Short mmCIF file of C-alpha atoms in Angstrom, two decimals:
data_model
loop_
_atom_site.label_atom_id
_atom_site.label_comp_id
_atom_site.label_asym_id
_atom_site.label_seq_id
_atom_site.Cartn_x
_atom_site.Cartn_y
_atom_site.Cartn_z
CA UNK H 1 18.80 -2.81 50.42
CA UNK H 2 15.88 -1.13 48.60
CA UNK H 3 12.67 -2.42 47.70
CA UNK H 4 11.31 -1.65 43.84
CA UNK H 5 7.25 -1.41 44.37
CA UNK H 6 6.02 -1.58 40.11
CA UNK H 7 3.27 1.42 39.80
CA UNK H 8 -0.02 -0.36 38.65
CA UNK H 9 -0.80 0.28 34.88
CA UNK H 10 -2.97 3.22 34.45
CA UNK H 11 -6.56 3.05 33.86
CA UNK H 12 -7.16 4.16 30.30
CA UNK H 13 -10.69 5.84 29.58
CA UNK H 14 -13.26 3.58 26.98
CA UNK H 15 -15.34 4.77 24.42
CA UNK H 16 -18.50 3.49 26.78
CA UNK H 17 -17.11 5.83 29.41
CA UNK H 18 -16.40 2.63 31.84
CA UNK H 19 -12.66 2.24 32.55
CA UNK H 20 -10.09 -0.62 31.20
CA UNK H 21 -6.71 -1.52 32.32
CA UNK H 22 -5.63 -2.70 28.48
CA UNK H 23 -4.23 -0.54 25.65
CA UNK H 24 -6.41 0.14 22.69
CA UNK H 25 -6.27 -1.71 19.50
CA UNK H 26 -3.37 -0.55 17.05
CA UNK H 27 -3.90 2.21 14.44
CA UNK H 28 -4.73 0.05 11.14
CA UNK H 29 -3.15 2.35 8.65
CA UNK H 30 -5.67 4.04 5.94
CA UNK H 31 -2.52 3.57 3.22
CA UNK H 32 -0.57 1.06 1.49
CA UNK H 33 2.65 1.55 0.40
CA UNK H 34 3.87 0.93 -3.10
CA UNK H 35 5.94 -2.19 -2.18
CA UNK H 36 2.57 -3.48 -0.19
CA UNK H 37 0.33 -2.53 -3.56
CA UNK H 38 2.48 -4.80 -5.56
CA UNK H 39 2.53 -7.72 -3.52
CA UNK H 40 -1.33 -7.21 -3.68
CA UNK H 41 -1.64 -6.89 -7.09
CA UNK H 42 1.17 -9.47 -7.60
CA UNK H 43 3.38 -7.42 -9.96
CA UNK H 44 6.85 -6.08 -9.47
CA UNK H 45 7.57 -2.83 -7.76
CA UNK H 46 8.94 -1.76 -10.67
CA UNK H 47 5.97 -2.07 -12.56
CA UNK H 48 3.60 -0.88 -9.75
CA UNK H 49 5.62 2.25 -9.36
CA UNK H 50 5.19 2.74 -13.14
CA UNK H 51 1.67 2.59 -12.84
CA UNK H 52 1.40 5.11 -10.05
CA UNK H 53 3.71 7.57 -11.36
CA UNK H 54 1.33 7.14 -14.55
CA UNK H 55 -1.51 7.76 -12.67
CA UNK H 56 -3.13 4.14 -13.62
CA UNK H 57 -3.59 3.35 -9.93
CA UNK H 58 -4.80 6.06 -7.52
CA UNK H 59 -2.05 7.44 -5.43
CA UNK H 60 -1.08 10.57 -3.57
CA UNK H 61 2.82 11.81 -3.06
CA UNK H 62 3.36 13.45 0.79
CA UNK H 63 7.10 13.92 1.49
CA UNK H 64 8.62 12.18 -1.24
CA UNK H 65 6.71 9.23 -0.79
CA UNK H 66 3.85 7.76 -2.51
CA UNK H 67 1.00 6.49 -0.80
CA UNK H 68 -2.25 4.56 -2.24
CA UNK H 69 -5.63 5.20 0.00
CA UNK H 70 -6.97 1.69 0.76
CA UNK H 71 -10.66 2.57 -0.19
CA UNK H 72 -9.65 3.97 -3.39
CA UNK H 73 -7.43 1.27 -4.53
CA UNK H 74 -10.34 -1.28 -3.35
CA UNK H 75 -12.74 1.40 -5.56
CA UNK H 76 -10.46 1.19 -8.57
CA UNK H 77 -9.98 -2.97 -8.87
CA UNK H 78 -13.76 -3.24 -8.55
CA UNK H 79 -14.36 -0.86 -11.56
CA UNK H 80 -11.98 -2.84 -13.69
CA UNK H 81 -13.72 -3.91 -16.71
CA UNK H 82 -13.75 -7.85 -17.01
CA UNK H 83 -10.32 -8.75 -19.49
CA UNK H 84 -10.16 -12.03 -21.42
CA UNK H 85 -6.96 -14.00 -21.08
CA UNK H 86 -5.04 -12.55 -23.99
CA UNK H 87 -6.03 -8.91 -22.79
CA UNK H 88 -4.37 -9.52 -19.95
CA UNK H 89 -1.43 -11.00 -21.40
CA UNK H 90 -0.79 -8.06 -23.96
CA UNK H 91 -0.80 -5.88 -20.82
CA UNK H 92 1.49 -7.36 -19.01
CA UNK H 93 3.84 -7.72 -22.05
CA UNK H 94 3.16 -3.69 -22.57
CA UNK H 95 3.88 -3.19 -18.99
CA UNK H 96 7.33 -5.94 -18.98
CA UNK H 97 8.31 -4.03 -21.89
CA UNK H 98 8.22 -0.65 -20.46
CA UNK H 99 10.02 -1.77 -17.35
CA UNK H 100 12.46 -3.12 -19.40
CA UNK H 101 13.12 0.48 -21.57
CA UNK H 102 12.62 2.04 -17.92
CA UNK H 103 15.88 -0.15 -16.35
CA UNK H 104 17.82 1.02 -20.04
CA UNK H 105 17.20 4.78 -19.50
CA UNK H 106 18.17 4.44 -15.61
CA UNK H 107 21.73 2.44 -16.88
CA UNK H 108 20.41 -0.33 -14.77
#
């Protein structure tokens, strides 16, 4: 019969140059995703990939995928001018409506 002895966990190095036994905090990604984007701006992904692909909210495209920096979607809702109620309707009528002639052209 053997005997398993667990190796300690190894000492990891800290920014103070002391020495911890405990992992470091996750990576906190500098991107969201489309899908996240919409659920933050509560529209569909439909509509927030139209606005991307139209440049109307600041994204970048790295291997196929788009991507929207954090700061400068933060950057970009703060420098929204103020809308009224029935600007904001319109645009999300001009936005439902261009979805819609989107889904037509796709067959969907």
């Amino acid at each position: 019969m053997s005997t398993v002895i667990p190796f300690p966990q190894r000492p990891i190095p800290t920014e103070a140059g002391g020495i911890s036994n405990t992992r470091s905090a996750p990576v906190v990604s500098a991107v969201y995703t489309v899908a996240e984007t919409a659920e933050i701006l509560s529209l569909s992904l439909g509509s927030t990939y139209a606005l991307v692909r139209s440049g109307e909210i600041p994204a970048i495209k790295l291997g196929g995928r788009w991507l929207i920096p954090k700061g400068r979607l933060h950057r970009w809702l703060d420098d929204l001018p103020e809308a009224s109620t029935e600007d904001v309707a319109a645009e999300l009528d001009r936005m439902e409506r261009a979805e819609q002639r989107q889904h037509r052209r796709n067959g969907a």
